[in-house]
CSV table of C-alpha atoms and ligand atoms in Angstrom, one decimal:
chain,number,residue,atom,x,y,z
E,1,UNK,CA,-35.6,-24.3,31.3
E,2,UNK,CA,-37.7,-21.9,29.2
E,3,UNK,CA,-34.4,-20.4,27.5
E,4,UNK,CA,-33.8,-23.8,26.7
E,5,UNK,CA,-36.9,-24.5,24.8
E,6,UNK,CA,-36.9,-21.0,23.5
E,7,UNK,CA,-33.1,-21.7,22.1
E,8,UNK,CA,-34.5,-25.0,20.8
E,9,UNK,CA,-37.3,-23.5,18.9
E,10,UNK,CA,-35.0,-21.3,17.4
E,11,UNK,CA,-32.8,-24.2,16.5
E,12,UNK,CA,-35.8,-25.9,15.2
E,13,UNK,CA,-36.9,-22.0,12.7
E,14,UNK,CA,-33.6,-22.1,11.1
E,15,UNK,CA,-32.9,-25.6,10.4
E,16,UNK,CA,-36.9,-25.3,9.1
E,17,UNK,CA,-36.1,-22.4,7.0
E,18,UNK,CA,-33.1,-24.1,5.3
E,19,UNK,CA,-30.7,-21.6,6.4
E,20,UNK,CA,-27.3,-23.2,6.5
E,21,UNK,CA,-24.7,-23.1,9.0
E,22,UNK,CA,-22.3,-20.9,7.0
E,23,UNK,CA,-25.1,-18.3,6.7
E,24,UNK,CA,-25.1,-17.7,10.5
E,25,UNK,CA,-21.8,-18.1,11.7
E,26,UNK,CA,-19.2,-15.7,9.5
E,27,UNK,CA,-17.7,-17.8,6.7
E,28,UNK,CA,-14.2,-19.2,6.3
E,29,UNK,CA,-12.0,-17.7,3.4
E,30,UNK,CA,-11.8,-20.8,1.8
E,31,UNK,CA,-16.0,-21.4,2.0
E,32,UNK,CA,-15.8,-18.4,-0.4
E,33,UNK,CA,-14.3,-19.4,-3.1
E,34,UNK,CA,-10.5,-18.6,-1.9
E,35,UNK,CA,-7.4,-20.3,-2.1
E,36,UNK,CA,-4.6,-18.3,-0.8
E,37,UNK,CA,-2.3,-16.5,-2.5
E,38,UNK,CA,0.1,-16.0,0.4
E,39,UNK,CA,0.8,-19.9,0.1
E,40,UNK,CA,1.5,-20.0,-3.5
E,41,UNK,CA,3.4,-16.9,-3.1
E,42,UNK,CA,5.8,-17.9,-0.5
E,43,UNK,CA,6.7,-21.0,-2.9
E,44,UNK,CA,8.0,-18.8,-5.2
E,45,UNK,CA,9.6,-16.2,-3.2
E,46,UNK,CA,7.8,-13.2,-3.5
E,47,UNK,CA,5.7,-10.8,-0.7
E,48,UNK,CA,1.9,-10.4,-1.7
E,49,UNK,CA,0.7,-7.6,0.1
E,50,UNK,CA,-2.2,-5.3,0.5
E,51,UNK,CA,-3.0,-2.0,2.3
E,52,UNK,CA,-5.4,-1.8,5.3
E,53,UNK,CA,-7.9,0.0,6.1
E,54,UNK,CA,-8.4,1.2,9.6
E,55,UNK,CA,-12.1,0.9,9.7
E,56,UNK,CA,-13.1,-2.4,9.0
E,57,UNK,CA,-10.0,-3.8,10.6
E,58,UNK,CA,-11.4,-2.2,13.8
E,59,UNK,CA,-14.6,-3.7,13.2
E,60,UNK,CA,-15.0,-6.9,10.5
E,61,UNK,CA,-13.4,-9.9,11.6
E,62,UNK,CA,-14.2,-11.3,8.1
E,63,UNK,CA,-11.9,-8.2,6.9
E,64,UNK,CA,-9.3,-9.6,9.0
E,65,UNK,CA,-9.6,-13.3,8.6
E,66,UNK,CA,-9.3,-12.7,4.5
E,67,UNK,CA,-6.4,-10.6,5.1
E,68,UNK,CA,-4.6,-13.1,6.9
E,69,UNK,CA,-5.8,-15.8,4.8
E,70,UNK,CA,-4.4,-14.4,1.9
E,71,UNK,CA,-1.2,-12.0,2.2
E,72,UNK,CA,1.9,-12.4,3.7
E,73,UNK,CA,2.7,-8.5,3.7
E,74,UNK,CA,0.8,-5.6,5.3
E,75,UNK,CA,0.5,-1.9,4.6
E,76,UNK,CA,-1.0,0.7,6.9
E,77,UNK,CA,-3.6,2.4,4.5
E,78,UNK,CA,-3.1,5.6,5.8
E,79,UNK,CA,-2.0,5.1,9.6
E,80,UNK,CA,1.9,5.9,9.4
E,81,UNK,CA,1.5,8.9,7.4
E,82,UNK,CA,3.3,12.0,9.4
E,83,UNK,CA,-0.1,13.9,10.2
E,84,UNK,CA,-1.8,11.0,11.4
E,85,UNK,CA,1.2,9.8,13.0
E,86,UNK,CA,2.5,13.0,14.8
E,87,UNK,CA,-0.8,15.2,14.8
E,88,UNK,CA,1.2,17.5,17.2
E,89,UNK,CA,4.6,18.6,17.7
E,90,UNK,CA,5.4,16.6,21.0
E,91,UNK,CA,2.7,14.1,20.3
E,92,UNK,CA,2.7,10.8,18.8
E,93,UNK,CA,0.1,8.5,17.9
E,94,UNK,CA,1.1,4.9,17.5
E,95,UNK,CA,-2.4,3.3,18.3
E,96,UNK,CA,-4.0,2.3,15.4
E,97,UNK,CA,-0.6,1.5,13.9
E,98,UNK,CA,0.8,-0.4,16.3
E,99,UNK,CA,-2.1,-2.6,16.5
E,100,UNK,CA,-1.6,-3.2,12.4
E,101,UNK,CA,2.0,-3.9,13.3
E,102,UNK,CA,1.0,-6.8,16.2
E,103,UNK,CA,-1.5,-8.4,13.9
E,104,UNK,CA,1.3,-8.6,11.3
E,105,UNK,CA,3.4,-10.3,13.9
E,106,UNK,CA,0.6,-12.7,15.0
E,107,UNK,CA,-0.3,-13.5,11.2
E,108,UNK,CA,3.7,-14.3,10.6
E,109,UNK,CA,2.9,-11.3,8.3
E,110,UNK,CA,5.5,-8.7,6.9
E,111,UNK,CA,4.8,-5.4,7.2
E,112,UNK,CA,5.7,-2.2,5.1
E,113,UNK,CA,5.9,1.2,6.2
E,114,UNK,CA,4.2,4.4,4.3
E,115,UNK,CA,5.4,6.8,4.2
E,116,UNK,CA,7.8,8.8,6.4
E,117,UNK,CA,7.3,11.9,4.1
E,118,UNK,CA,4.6,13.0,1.6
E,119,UNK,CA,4.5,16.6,1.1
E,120,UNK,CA,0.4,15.5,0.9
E,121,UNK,CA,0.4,14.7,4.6
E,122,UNK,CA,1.5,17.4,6.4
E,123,UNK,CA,-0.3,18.2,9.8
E,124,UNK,CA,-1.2,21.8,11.1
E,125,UNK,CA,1.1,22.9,13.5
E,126,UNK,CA,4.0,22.1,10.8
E,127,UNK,CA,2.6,23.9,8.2
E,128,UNK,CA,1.2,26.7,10.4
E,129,UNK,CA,4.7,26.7,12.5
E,130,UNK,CA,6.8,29.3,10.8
E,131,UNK,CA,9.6,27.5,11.7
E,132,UNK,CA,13.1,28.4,10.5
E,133,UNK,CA,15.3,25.8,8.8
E,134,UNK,CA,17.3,24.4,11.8
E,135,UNK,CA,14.1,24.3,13.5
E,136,UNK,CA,12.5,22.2,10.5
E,137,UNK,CA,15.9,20.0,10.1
E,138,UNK,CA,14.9,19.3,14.2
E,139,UNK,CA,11.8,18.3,13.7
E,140,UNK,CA,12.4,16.1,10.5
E,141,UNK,CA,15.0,14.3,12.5
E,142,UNK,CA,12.9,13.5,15.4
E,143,UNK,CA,9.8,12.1,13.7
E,144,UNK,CA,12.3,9.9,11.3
E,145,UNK,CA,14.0,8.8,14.9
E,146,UNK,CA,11.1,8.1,16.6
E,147,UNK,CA,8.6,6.7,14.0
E,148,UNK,CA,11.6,4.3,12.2
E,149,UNK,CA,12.8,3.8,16.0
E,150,UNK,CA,9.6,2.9,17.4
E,151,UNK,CA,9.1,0.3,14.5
E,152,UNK,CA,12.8,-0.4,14.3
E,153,UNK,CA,13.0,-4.5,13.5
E,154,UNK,CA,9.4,-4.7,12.5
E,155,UNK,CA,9.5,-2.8,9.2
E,156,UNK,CA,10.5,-4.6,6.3
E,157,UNK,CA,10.9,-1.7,4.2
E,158,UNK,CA,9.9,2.0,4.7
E,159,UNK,CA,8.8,4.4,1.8
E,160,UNK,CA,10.6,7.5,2.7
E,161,UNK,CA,9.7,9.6,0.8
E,162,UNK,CA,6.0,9.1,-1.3
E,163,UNK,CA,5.6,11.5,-4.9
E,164,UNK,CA,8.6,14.3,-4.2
E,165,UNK,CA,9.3,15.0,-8.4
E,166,UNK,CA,7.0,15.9,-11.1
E,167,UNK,CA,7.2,14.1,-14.4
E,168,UNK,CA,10.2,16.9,-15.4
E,169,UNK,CA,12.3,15.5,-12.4
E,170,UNK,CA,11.6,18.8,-10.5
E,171,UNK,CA,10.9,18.3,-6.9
E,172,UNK,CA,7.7,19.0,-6.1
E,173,UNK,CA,6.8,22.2,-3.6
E,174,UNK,CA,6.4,20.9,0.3
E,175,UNK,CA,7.3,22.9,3.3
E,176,UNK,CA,10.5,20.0,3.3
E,177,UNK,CA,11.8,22.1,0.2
E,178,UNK,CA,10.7,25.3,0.9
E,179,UNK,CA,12.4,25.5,4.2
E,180,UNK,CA,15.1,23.4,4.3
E,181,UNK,CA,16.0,22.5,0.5
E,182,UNK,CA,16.9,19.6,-1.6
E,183,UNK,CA,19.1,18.4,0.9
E,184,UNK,CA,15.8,17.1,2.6
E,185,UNK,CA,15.5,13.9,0.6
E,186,UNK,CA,19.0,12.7,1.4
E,187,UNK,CA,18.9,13.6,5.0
E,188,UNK,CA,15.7,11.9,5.7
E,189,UNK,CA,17.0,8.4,3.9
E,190,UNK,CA,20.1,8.9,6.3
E,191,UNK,CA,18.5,9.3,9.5
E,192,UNK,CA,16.0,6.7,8.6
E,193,UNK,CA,18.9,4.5,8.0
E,194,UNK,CA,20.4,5.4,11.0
E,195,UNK,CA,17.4,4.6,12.9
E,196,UNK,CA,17.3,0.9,11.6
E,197,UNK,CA,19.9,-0.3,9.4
E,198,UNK,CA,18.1,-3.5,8.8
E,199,UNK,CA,14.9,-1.5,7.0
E,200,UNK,CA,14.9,-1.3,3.0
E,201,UNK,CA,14.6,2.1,1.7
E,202,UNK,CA,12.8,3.1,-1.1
E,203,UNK,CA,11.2,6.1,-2.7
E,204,UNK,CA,7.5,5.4,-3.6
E,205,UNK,CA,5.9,6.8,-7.1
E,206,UNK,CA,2.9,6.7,-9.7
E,207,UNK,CA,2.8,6.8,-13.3
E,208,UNK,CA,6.5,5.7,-13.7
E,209,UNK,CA,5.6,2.0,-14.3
E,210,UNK,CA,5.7,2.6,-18.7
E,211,UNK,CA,8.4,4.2,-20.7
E,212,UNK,CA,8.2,8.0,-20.8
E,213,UNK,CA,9.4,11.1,-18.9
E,214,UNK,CA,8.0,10.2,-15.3
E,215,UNK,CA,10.1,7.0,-15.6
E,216,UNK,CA,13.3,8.7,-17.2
E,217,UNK,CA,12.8,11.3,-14.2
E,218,UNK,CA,12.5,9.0,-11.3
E,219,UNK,CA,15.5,6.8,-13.2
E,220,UNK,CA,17.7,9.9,-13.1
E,221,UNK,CA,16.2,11.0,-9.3
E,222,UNK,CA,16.8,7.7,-8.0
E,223,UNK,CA,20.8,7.3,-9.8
E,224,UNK,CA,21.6,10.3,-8.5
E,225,UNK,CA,21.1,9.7,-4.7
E,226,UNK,CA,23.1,6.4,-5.0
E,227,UNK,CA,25.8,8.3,-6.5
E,228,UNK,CA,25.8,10.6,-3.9
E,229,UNK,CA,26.0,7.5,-1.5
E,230,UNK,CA,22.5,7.9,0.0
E,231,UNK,CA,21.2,4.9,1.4
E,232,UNK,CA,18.4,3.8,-0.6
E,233,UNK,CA,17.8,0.5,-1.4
E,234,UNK,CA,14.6,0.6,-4.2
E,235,UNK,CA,11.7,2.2,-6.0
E,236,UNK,CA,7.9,1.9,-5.1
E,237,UNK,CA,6.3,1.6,-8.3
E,238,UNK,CA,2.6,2.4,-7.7
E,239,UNK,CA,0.9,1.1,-10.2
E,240,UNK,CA,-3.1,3.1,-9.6
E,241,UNK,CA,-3.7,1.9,-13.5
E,242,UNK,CA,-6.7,2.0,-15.4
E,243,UNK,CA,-8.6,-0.7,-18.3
E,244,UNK,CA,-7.3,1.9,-21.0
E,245,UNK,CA,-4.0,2.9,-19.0
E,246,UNK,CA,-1.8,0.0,-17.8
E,247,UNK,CA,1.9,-0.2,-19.3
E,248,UNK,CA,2.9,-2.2,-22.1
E,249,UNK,CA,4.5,-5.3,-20.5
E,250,UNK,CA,7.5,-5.1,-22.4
E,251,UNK,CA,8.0,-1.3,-21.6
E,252,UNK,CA,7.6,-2.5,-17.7
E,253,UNK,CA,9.8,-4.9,-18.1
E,254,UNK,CA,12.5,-2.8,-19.5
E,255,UNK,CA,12.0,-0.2,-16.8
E,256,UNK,CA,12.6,-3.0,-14.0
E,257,UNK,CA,15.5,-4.0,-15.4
E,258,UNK,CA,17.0,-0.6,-15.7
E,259,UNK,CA,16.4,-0.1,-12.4
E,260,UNK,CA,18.2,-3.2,-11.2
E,261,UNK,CA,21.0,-2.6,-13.3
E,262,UNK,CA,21.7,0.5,-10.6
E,263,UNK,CA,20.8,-2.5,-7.8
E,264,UNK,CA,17.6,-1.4,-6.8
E,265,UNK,CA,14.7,-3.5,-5.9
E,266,UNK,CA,11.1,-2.3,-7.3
E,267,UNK,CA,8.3,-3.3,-5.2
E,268,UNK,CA,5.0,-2.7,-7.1
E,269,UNK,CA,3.2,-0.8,-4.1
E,270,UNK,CA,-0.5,0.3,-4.5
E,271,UNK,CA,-1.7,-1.7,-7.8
E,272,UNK,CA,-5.4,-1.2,-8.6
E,273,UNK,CA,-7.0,-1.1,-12.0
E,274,UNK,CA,-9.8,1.5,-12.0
E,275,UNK,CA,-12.7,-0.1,-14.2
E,276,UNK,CA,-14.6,3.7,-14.3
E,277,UNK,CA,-14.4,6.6,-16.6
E,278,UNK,CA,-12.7,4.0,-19.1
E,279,UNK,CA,-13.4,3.6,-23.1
E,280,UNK,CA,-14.1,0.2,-22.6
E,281,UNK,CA,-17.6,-0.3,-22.4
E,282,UNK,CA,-19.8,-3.7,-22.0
E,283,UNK,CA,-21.1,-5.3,-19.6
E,284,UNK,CA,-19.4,-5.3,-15.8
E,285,UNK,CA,-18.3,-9.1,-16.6
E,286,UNK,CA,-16.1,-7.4,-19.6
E,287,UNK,CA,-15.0,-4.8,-17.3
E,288,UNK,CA,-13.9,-7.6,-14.5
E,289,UNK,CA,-12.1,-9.8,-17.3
E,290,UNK,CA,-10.5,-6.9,-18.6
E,291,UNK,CA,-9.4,-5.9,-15.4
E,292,UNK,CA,-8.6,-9.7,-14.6
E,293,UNK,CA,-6.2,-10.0,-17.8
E,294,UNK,CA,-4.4,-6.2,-16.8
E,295,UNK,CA,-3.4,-7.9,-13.2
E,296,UNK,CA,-2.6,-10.9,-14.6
E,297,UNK,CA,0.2,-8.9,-17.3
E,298,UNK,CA,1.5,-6.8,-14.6
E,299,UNK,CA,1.9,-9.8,-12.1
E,300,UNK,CA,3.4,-11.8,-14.4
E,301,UNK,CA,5.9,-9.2,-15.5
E,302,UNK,CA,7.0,-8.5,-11.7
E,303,UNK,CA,7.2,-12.4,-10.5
E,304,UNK,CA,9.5,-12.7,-13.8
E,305,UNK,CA,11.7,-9.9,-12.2
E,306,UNK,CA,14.3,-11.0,-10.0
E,307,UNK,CA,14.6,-7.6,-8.6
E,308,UNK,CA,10.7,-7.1,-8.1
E,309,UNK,CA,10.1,-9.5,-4.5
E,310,UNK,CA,6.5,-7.4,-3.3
E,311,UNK,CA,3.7,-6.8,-5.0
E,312,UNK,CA,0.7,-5.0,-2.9
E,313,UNK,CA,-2.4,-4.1,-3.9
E,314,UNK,CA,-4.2,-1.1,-2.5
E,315,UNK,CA,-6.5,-2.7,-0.5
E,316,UNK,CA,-8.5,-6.1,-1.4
E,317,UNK,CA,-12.3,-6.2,-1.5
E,318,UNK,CA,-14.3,-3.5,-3.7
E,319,UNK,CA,-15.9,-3.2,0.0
E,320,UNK,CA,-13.1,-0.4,1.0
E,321,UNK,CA,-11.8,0.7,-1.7
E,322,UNK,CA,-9.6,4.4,-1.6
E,323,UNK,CA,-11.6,5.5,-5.1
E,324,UNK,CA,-14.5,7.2,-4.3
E,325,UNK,CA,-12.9,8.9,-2.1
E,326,UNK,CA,-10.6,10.6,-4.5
E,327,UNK,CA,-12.4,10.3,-7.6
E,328,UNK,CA,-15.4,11.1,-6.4
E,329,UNK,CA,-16.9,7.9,-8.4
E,330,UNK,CA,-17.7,4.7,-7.3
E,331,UNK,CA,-15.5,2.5,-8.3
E,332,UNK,CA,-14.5,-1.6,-8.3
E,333,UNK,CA,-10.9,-1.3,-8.7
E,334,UNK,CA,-9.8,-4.6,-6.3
E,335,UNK,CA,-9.9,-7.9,-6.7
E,336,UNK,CA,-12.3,-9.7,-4.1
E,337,UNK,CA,-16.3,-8.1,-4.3
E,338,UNK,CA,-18.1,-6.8,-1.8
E,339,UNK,CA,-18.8,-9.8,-0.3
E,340,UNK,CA,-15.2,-11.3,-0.6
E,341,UNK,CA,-15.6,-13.5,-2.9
E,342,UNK,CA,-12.9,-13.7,-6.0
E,343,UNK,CA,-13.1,-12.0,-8.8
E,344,UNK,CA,-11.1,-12.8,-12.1
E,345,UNK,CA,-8.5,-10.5,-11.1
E,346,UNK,CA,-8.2,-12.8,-8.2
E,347,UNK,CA,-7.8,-16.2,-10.1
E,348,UNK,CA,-5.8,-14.3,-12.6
E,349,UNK,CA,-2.9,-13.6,-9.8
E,350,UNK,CA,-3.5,-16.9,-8.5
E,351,UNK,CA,-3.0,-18.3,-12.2
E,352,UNK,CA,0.1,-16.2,-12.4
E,353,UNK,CA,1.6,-18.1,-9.0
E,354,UNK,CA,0.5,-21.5,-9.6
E,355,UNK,CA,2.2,-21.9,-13.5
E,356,UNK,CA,6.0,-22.8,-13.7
Q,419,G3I,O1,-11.8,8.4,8.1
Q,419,G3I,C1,-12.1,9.8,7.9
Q,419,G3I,C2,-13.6,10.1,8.2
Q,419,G3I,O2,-13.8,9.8,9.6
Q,419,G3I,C3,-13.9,11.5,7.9
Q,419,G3I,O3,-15.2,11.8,8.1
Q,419,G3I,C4,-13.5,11.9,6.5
Q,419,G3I,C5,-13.7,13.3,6.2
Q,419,G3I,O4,-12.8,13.8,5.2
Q,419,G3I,O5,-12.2,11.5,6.3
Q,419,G3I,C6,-11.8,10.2,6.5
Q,419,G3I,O6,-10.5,10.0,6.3
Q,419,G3I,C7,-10.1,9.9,4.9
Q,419,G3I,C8,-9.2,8.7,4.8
Q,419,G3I,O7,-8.7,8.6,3.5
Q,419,G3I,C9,-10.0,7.4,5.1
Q,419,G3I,O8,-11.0,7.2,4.1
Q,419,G3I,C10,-9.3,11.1,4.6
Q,419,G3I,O9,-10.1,12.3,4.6
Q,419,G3I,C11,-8.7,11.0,3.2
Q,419,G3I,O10,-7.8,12.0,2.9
Q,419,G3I,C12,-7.9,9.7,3.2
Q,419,G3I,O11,-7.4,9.5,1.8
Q,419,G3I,C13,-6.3,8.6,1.7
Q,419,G3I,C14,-5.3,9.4,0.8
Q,419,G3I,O12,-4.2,8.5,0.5
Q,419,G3I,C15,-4.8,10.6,1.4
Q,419,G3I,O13,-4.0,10.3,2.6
Q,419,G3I,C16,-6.7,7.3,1.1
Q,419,G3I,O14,-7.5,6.6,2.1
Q,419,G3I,C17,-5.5,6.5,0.7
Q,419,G3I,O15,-5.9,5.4,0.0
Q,419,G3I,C18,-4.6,7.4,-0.2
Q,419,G3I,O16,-3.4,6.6,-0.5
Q,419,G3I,C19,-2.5,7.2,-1.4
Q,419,G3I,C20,-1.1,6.8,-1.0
Q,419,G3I,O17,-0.9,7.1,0.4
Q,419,G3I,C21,-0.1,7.4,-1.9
Q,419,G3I,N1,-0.4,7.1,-3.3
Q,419,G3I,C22,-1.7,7.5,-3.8
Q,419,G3I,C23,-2.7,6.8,-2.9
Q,419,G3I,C24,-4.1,7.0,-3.4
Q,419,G3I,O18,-4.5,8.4,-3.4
């Protein structure tokens, strides 16, 4: 009796105080402010996906209900990356991936898989390991069996290989080439083919979006393994861009088309647009338009594509975002605020879906 007159009074505070209901229960998506893109996406055949973060998708189920709400494609953040992954030589750590994978599943969500091999992620005991090249060739094997295995059906499309060349084509020093070669890259698109034969392959870059050498070098990396007959089946275009460094349209265009002239598919994989450190200055509203109008241009130019079918953003609210991290600054690169609420680079993507 006296919880129930001390639940009443309570009852009595808050309707007195004008708080409303959505102020005490967690909101919906759509009570703020958003439509979802998934919907208008699916109409016109294209993936809209984001990465995840681990940490609020342990812990915010306001995280997770926007997520759902609003992509139809999910990529773990950082939780299939090899040291993460495989922290020790005979152990594996699915956990936090797997659970990314079953929320996919119960969200009728796709799910993409980053990366198999980044010669940034590269656990202790393998770099430490002095192992000799048949040793390494081993190990390679095993982690692309049993991480493609484990996932084998539930991947859409892997990134096997994330940021090998430098913008002169060179491949880029890893313990992969030091060891066992060149030969690496092909190997590991074979035996993740192997693995699943249903997964799309693709090698995953940044700053190759624009005309220039970076592009002519991935071109060239990426021709060459098909005429070899390796089994890749497109490019990850990043896309980390900047207010004063996104591609000309036209430039991107050209660049996608090239690309599916050789019959590869480009999925645009991590697009942000960085508003700090820029020469645009203003106000933060002229920053978000800015940044508004740049994913707008490069949405348009991939949904106009017929070889570009994903486009994922790095993340979705300026909440989480991977910047400060990395940059050491701050930054609002995403386009939902802190509170999850849209910000004109969201109604500029959903402008992008909803015209003709
Ligand atoms: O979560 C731990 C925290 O518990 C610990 O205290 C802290 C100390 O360093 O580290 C935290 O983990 C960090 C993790 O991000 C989560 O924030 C790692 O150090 C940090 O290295 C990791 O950075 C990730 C980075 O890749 C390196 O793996 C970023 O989240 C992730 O956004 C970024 O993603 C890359 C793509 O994979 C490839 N393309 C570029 C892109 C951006 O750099």
């Amino acid at each position: 009796m006296k919880r129930f007159f001390v639940a009443l009074i309570l009852a009595m505070l808050v309707s007195a105080c004008g708080i409303s209901e959505a102020t005490t229960r967690q909101m919906t998506p759509t009570e703020l402010g958003l439509s979802s893109l998934r919907t208008l996406a699916q109409n016109r055949g294209i993936s809209i996906g984001t990465a995840v973060d681990v940490k609020p998708f342990r812990k915010e189920p306001l995280y997770n209900s926007v997520l759902a709400h609003e992509f139809n494609l999910l990529v773990p953040e950082n939780q299939m990356k090899f040291a993460l992954l495989h922290p020790e030589r005979d152990t594996y750590d699915f956990k936090d991936a797997d659970a990314m994978v079953a929320f996919a599943k119960a969200n009728d969500m796709q799910v993409r898989g980053h990366t198999l091999l980044w010669h940034l992620s590269v656990p202790r005991w393998l770099s430490e390991g002095n192992f000799t090249r048949d040793e390494l060739m081993d190990i390679l094997r095993d982690h692309i069996y049993t991480v493609v295995g484990h996932y084998r059906g539930s991947i859409i499309a892997w990134d096997v290989l994330n940021e090998a060349i430098d913008a002169n084509g060179y491949i880029k020093d890893s313990i992969w080439q030091r060891v066992i070669g060149p030969e690496y890259i092909d190997l590991a698109f074979r035996w993740a083919h192997e693995a699943d034969p249903q997964a799309r392959l693709f090698y995953n870059d940044y700053g190759a979006e624009r005309r220039g050498q970076k592009a002519d070098a991935l071109y060239n990396f990426v021709k060459g393994m098909l005429e070899r007959g390796v089994p890749i089946n497109g490019v990850g275009l990043q896309m980390h861009v900047g207010l004063t460094a996104s591609p000309d349209p036209q430039e991107f265009a050209d660049n996608l088309k090239r690309l599916a002239a050789l019959g590869l598919d480009v999925d645009i994989t991590e697009m942000d647009v960085l508003i700090q450190n820029s020469k645009v200055k203003g106000s933060l509203e002229k920053k978000f338009a800015e940044q508004g109008r740049l994913y707008g241009e490069n949405f348009q130019v991939c949904v106009s594509a017929p070889n570009c079918k994903a486009f994922v953003i790095w993340g979705f609210t300026d909440k989480y975002n991977w910047a400060v991290s990395f940059t050491g600054r701050p930054d609002k690169p995403l386009i939902l605020d802190e509170s999850y609420r849209p910000k004109p680079a969201y109604n500029a993507l959903l402008k992008v879906l909803s015209e003709k």
